[in-house]
XYZ file of C-alpha atoms in Angstrom:
606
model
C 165.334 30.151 8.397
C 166.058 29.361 12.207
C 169.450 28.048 13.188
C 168.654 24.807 15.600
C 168.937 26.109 19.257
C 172.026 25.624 20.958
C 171.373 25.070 24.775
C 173.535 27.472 26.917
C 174.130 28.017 30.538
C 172.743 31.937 30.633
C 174.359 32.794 34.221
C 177.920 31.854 32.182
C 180.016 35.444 31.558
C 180.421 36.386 28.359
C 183.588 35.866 26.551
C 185.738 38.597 25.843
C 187.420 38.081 22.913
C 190.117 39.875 21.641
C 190.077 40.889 17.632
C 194.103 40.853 16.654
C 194.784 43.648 12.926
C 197.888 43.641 11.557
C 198.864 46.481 8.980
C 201.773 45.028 8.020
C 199.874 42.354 5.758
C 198.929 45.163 3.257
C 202.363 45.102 2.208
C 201.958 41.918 0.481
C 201.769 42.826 -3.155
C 201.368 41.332 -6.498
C 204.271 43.542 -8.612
C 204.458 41.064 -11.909
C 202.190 43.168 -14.243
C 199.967 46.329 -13.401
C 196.825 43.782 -14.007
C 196.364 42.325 -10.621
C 192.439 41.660 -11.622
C 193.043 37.951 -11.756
C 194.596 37.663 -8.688
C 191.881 36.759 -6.205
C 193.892 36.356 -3.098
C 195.051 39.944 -2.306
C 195.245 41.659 1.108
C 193.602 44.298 0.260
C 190.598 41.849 1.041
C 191.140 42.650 4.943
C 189.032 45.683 4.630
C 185.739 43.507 3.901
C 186.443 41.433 6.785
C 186.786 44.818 8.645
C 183.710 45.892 7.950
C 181.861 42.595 8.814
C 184.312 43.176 12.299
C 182.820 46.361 12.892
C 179.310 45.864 11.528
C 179.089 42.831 14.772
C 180.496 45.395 17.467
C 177.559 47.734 16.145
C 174.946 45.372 16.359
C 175.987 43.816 19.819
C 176.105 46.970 21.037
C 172.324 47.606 19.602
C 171.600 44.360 20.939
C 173.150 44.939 24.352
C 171.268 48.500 24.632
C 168.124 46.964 24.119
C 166.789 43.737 25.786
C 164.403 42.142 24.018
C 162.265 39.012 23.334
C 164.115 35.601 22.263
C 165.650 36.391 18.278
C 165.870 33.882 15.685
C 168.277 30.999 16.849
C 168.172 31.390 20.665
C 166.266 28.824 23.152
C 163.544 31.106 25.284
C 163.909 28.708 27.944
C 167.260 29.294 28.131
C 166.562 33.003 28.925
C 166.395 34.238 33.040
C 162.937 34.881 33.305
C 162.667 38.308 34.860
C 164.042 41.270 31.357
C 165.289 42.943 34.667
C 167.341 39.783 36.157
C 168.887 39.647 32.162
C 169.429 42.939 31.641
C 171.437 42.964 35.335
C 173.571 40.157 33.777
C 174.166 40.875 30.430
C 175.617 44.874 32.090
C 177.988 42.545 34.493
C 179.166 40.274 31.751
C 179.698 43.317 29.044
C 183.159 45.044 29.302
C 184.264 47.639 27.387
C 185.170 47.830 23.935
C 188.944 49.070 24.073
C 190.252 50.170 20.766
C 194.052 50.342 21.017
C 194.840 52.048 17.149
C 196.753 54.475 18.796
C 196.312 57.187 15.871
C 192.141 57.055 16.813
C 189.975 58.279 19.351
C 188.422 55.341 21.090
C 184.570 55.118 20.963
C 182.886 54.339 23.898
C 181.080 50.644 23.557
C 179.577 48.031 25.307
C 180.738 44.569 24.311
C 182.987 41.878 25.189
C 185.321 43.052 22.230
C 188.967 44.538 22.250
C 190.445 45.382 19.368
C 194.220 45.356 18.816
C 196.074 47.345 16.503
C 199.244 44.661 16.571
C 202.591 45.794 15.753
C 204.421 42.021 16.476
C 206.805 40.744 13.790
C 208.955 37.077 13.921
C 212.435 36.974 12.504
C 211.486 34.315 9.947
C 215.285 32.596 10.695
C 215.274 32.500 14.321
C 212.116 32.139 15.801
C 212.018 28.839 17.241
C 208.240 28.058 16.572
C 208.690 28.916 13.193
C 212.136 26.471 12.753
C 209.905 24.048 14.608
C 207.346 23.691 11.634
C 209.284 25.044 8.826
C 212.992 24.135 9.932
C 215.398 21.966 8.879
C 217.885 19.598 11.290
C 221.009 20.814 9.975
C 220.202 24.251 8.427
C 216.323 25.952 7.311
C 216.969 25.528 3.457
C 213.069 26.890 3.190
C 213.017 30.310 5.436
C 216.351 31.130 3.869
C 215.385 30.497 -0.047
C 211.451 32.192 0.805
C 213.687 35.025 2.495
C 215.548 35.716 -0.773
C 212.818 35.321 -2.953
C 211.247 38.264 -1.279
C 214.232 40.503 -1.257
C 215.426 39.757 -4.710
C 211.676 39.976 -5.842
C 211.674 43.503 -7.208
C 215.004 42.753 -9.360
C 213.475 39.861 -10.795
C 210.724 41.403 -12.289
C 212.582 44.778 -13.504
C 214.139 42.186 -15.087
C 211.563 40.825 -17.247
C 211.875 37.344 -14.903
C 209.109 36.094 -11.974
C 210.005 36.162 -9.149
C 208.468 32.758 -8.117
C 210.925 30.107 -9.391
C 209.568 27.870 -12.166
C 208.046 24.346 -10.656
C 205.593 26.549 -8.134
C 202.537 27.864 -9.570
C 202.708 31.438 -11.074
C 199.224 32.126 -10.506
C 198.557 31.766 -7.390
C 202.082 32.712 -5.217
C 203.521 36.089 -5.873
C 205.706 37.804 -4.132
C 206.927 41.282 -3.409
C 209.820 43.377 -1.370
C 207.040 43.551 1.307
C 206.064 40.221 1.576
C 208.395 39.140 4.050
C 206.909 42.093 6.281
C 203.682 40.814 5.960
C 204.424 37.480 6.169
C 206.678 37.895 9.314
C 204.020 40.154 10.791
C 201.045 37.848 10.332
C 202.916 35.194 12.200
C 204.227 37.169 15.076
C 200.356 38.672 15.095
C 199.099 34.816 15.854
C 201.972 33.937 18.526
C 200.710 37.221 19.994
C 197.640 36.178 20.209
C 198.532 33.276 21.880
C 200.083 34.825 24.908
C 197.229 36.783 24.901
C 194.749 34.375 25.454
C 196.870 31.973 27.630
C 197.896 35.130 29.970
C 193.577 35.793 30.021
C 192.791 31.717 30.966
C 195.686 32.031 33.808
C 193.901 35.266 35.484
C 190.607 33.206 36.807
C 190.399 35.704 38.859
C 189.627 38.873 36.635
C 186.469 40.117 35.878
C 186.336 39.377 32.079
C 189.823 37.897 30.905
C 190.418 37.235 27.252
C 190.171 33.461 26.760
C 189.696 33.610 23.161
C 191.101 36.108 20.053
C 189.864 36.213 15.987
C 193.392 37.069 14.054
C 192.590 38.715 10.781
C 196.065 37.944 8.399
C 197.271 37.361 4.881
C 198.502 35.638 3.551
C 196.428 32.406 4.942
C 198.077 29.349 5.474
C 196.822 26.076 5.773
C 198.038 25.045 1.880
C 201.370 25.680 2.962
C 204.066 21.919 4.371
C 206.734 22.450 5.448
C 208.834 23.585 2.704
C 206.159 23.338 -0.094
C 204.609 26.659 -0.396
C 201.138 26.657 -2.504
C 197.419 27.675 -2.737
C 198.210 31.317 -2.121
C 200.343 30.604 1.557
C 204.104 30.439 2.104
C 203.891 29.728 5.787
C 201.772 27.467 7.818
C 200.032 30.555 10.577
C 197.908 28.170 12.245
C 200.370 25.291 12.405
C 203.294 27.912 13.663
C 201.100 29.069 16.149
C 200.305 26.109 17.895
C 204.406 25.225 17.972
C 204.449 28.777 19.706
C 201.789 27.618 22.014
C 203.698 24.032 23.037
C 207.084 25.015 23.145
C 206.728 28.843 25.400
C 203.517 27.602 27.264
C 203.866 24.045 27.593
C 200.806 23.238 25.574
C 201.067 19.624 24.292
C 197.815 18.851 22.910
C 196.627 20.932 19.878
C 192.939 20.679 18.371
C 192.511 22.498 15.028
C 189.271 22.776 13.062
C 189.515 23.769 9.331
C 186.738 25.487 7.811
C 187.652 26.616 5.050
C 186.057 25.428 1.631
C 189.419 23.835 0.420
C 191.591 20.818 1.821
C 194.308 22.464 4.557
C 196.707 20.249 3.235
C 199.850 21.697 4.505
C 198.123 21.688 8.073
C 197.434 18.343 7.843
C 200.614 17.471 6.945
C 202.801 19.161 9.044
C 200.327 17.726 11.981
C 200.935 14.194 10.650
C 204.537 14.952 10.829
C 204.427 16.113 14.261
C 202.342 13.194 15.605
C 204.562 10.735 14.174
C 207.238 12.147 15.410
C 205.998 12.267 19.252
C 204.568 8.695 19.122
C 208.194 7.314 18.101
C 208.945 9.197 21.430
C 206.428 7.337 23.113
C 207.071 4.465 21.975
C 210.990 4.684 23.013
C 210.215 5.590 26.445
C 207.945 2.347 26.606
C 211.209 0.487 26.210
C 213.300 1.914 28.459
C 214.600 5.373 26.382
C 215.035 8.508 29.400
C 211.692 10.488 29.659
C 211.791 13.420 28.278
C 209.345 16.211 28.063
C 205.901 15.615 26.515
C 205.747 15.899 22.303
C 202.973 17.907 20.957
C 199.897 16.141 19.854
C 197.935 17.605 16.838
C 194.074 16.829 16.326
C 193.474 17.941 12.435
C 189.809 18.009 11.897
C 188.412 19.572 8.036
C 185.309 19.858 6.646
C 185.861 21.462 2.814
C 184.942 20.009 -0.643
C 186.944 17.143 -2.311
C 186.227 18.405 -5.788
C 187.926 21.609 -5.457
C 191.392 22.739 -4.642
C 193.865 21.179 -4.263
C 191.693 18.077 -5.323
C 190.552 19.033 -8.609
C 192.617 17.405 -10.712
C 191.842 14.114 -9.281
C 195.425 13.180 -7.965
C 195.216 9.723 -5.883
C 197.456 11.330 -3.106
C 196.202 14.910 -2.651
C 192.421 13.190 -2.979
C 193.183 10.449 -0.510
C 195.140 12.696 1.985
C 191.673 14.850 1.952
C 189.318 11.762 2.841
C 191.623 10.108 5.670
C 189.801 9.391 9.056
C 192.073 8.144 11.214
C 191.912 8.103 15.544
C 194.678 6.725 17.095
C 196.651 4.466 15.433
C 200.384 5.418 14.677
C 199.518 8.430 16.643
C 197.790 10.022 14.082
C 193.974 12.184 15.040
C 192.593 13.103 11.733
C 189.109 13.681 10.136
C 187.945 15.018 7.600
C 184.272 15.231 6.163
C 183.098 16.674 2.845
C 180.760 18.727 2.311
C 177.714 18.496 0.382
C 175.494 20.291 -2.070
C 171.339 20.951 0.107
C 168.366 22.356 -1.517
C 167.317 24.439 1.430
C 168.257 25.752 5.061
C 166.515 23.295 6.113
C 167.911 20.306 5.162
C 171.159 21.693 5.882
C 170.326 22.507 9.491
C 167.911 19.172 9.804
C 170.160 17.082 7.639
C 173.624 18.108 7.224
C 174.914 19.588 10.158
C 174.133 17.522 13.021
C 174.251 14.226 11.111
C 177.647 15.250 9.340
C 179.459 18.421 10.188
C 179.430 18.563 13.929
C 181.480 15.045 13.932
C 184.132 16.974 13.804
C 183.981 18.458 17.456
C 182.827 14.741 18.224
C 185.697 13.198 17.139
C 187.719 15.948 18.897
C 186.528 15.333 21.904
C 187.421 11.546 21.598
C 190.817 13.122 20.936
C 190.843 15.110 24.351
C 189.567 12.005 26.295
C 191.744 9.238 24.669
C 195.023 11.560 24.963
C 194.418 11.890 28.809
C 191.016 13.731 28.874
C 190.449 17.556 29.695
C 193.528 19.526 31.508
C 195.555 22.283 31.237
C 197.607 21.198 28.308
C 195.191 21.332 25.743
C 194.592 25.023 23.379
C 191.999 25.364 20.271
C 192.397 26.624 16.658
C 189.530 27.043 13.909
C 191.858 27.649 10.651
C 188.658 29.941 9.597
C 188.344 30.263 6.128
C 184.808 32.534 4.470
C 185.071 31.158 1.178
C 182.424 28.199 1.758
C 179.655 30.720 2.351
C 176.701 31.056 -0.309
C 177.957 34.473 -0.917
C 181.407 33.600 -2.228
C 182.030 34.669 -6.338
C 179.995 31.361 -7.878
C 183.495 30.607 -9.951
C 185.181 29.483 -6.192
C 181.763 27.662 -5.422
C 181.084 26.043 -8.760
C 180.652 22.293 -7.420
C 178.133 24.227 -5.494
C 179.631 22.592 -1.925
C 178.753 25.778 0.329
C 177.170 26.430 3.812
C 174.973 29.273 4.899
C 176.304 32.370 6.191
C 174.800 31.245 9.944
C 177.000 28.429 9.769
C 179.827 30.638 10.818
C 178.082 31.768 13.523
C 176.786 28.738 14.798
C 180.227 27.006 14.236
C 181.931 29.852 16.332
C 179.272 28.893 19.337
C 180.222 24.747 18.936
C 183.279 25.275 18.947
C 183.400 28.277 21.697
C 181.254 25.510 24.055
C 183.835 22.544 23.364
C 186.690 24.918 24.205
C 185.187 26.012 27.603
C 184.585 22.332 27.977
C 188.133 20.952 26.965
C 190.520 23.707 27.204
C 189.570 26.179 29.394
C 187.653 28.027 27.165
C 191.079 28.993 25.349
C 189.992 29.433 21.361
C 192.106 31.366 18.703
C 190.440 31.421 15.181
C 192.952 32.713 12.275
C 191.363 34.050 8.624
C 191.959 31.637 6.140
C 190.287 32.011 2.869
C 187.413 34.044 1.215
C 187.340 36.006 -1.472
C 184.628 37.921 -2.293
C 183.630 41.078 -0.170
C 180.200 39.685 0.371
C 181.451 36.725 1.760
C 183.848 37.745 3.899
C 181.617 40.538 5.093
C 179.081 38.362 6.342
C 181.574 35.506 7.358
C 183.294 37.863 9.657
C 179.946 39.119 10.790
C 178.283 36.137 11.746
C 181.779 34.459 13.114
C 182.624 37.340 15.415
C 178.968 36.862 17.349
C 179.241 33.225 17.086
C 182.603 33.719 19.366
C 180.719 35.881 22.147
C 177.190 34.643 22.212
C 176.044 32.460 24.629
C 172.234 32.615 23.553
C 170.975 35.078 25.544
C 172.648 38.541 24.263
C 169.876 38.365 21.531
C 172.356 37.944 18.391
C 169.515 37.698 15.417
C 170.700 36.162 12.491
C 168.706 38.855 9.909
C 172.026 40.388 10.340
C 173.300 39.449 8.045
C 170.761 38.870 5.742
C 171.031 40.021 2.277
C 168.800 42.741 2.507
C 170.851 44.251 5.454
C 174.459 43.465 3.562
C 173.456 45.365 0.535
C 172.782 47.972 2.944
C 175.881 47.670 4.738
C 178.139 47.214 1.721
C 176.310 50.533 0.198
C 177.268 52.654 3.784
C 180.712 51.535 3.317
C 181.569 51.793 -0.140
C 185.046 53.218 -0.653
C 185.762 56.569 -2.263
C 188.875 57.688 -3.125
C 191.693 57.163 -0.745
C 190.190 53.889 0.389
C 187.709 55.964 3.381
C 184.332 54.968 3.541
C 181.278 57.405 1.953
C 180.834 60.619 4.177
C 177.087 60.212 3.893
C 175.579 59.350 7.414
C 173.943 56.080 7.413
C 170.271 56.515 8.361
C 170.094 53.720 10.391
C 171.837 53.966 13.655
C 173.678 50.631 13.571
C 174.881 51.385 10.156
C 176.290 54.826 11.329
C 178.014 52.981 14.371
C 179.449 50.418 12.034
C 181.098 52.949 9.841
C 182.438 54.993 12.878
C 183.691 51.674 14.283
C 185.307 51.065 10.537
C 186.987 54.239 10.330
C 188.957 53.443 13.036
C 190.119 49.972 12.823
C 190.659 50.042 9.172
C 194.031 50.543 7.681
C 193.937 49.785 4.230
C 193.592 53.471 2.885
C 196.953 54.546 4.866
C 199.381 51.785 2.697
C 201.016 53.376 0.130
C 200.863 51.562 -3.451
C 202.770 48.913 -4.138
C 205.669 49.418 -7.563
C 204.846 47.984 -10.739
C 206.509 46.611 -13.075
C 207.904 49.463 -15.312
C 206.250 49.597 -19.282
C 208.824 50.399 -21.399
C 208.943 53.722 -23.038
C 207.169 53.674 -26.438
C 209.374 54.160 -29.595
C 206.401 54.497 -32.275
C 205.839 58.175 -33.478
C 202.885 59.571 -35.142
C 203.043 59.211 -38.838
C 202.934 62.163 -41.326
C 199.843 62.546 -42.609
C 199.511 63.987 -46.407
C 196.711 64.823 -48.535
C 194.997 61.557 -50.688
C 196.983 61.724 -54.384
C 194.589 61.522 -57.116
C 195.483 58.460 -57.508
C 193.806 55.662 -55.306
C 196.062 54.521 -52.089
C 195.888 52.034 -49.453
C 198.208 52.083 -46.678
C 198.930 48.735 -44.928
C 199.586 48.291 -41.082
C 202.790 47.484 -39.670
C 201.383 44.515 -37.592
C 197.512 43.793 -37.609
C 195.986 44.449 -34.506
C 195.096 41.258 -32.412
C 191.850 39.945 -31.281
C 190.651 40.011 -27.526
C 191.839 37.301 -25.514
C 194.068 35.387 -28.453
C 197.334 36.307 -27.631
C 199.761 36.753 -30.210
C 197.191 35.881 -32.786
C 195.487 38.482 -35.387
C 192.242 39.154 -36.413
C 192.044 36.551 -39.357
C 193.835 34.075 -37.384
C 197.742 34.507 -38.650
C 200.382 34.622 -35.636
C 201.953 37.859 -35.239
C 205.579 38.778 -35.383
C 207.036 39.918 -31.558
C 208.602 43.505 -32.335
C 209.837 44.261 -28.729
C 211.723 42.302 -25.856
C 209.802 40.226 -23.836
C 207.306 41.416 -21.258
C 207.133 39.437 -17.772
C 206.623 36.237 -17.585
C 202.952 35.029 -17.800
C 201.398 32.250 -15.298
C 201.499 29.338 -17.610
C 198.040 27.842 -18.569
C 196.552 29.415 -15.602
C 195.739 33.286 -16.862
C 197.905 35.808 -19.081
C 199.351 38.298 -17.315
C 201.561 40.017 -19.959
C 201.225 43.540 -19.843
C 199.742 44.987 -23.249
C 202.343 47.509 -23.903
C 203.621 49.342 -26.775
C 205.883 48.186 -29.807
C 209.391 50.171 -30.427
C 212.619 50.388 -31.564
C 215.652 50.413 -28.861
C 217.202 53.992 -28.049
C 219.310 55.583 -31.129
C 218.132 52.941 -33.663
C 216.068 54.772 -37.011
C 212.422 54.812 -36.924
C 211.643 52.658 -39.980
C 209.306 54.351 -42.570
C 206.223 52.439 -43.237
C 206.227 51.351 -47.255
C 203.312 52.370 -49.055
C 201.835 50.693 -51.329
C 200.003 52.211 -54.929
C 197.515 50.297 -56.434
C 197.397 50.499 -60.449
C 193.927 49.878 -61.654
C 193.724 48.648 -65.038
C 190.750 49.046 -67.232
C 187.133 47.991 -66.855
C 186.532 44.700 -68.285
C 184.075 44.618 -70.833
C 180.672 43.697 -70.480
């Protein structure tokens, strides 16, 4: 299936787009119970998007190398005429591929990529982007109670207790010593970015400056409000960002597109927040208050599906908040579109996206021009979430709302051309959701070209077909210690892609995080004697319970608890209590089990 074409200017320079990794994210652990199988948000998760990273860096590179016809998705007339005239370009508009892990050799490349091994961190207390979105007036009740959660999380759960406070959901926030690492590092990674790419849109002059930047984090984000952490995010990345953006480079008009299958609504309410609070500003200084300097204005544009997260339940506000379209009035820019079940690639691409989805950069635009049209105020976001695509597990997809895998590749190039349109070409996308390798994988993959083609480097979109991720996933299986196979690829892009993989991937060099202790087990082995002539029975302690039925034995009876209480579970949403052993506390007797003779009597008669 062809993606419609999407008419470039071929003499425009590539983008060179910086890719932003932060280690420090891995130290965001789930420490309740040693069972972490239910939790589907983990960082560990990073290393799939890795290998999608890596897997587009090898195939540009194959792509750049070799010139070829028009590919799937790109507009042959767009295309110089003369294979020597685009060759000429595309080796003037390629950089090279800079890999700044400083423990790894750098492989030569050559693409419009850098990748950056960040090392930035925010003090969660002080920084003033962060106070700006998650602050208080008189004192930041939020930072300071998420702060001590994190620290006293290990303590808690030694303790037998959770170390998210009862009211928040237990299955889907956890929290760990590292956490506020992670947390602190995947913000300072964003603002980072930031400065990056304003820094590259001020030097007009380089050769190829960094206008735009994918930041791969976790925890996402966009669930989180101001002080109402949820949906797997305790601070708001994208929303912080942006603050960062306004208040050290006098940025004071924001778009952000949301991607992501579920409803950002912490984004969208932290923008509402903000917009209010600069059009009472406005509206002051249009009767007579002292000018002051420009408020930030927030355009909050999502397209995700209304029956899942965080409106499955149905709840009026959390339902209604997700369907608002609103352009203008009380200051307020927000859209957001739903998406919709298609019985082909077709429709979607003939149906769907241009009648539907790509309102969202119209109304966007509307935004830029009704706010004081196109200047050097205005900076772009894509909250970029994977866990729409048809490859996500079919559990986080079961309402069946999805896109195709090319979406995030042809989204990437909209939103790319409305940025060099409306902002300069300045563009930061930040990971979101996604949960499933595959999906993430390929989401990363397609995304990543998306950002640097401009239809005529010969990105084909078979590259991520399914044939060629089962191929990819099988070079890059893990092995022990988290390393990719040894086994050299056949293919050369797949070899490339590993190389590339081996040295931007960090996952395999975090140390695991500490469990929950088990207790030590007070049952000892009983004596075993020879069978008397007489016949015996010996009856169990406490009958052994039946899969899944906690508490609950085999014929149904509930089952006495013979040990102190494990850590808490997650409420309705899964059981986590470990499965550990029965005992007595230290010095107490090990109670004999009774036994029990039978007496037969005699044999009725006949």
């Amino acid at each position: 299936m062809n993606v419609p074409d999407n008419p470039v200017d071929p003499q425009h320079s590539v983008p060179r787009t910086a890719v932003f990794l932060q280690k420090a994210c891995l130290q965001h652990r789930y420490i309740r119970t040693r069972d972490n199988s239910h939790i589907v948000e983990r960082p560990e998760r990073l290393r799939a998007v890795n290998v999608g990273l890596a897997a587009a860096v090898a195939r540009l590179e194959e792509s750049a190398a070799s010139p070829s016809t028009p590919t799937p998705g790109t507009n042959a007339t767009s295309r110089v005429a003369s294979q020597e005239e685009d060759a000429d370009e595309l080796t003037r508009a390629l950089g090279k591929l800079q890999l700044s892990a400083p423990s790894q050799s750098d492989p030569p490349t050559r693409v419009p990529i850098t990748f950056v091994q960040s090392d930035a961190s925010v003090d969660l207390l002080n920084d003033p982007a962060v106070k700006f979105v998650h602050g208080d007036i008189e004192r930041d009740i939020y930072l300071e109670t998420l702060s001590a959660w994190a620290k006293d999380s290990q303590d808690k759960v030694n303790k037998g207790e959770s170390e998210i406070p009862g009211g928040y959901s237990q299955g889907d926030l956890y929290l760990s010593p590292g956490s506020l690492d992670a947390i602190q590092g995947a913000l300072g990674t964003v603002c980072e970015a930031v400065d990056a790419v304003m820094q590259g849109s001020a030097q007009a002059t380089a050769a190829s400056p960094t206008n735009q930047a994918f930041v791969a984090i976790r925890p996402p984000g966009h669930h989180c409000g101001e002080d109402t952490p949820s949906g797997f995010c305790f601070v708001n990345n994208v929303a912080v960002g942006a603050a960062h953006a306004h208040l050290k480079h006098n940025i004071n008009r924001v778009v952000i597109f949301d991607i992501d299958l579920h409803h950002g609504n912490g984004t969208q309410a932290i923008a509402w927040g903000i917009n209010e609070e600069t059009y009472r500003r406005q509206l002051e200084a249009e009767h007579g208050a002292p000018a002051t300097k420009p408020g930030l204005q927030i355009y909050y544009g999502s397209i995700h599906d209304i029956l899942s997260y965080p409106c499955e339940d149905g709840k009026a506000e959390l339902v209604q908040a997700a369907s608002v379209s609103i352009h203008g009035p009380h200051g307020q820019h927000i859209e957001n579109i739903h998406l919709q079940p298609y019985a082909s690639e077709q429709e979607f691409w003939d149906k769907l996206y241009p009648q539907q989805y790509v309102r969202l950069l119209a109304k966007a635009g509307e935004f830029i021009e009704r706010t004081g049209s196109p200047s050097d105020d205005t900076l772009v976001f894509i909250s970029c979430g994977f866990d729409a695509n048809e490859h996500e597990y079919p559990s986080m997809s079961r309402h069946q709302r999805k896109v195709p895998a090319s979406f995030y590749h042809r989204f990437a190039q909209d939103a790319r051309a409305f940025a060099e349109k409306y902002a300069k070409g300045r563009l930061i996308s930040v990971l979101e959701g996604g949960y499933s390798d595959r999906a993430l994988t390929s989401g990363a993959m397609a995304h990543l070209t998306g950002l640097v083609d401009t239809g005529n480097i010969g990105v084909d979109q078979s590259w991520w077909s399914l044939a060629n991720l089962t191929a990819l996933e099988s070079a890059t299986k893990k092995r022990r210690g988290g390393r990719p196979s040894q086994t050299v690829p056949s293919e050369p892009w797949l070899a490339r892609t590993v190389e590339l993989f081996t040295a931007i991937d960090s996952s395999h060099v975090v140390p695991a995080a500490p469990r929950a202790a088990i207790p030590p087990s007070g049952r000892t082995l009983r004596e075993r004697r020879p069978p008397s002539s007489t016949s015996t029975a010996s009856v169990k302690a406490s009958p052994a319970t039946s899969p899944g039925k906690k508490g609950e034995t085999k014929n149904g009876a509930r089952a006495k608890k013979t040990q102190a209480s494990a850590p808490p579970t997650s409420g309705s949403e899964s059981d986590l209590t470990d499965i550990t052993s029965g005992g007595t506390s230290e010095g107490e007797a090990t109670k004999k089990l009774p036994r029990v003779i039978l007496k037969l009597g005699p044999a009725p008669k006949a």
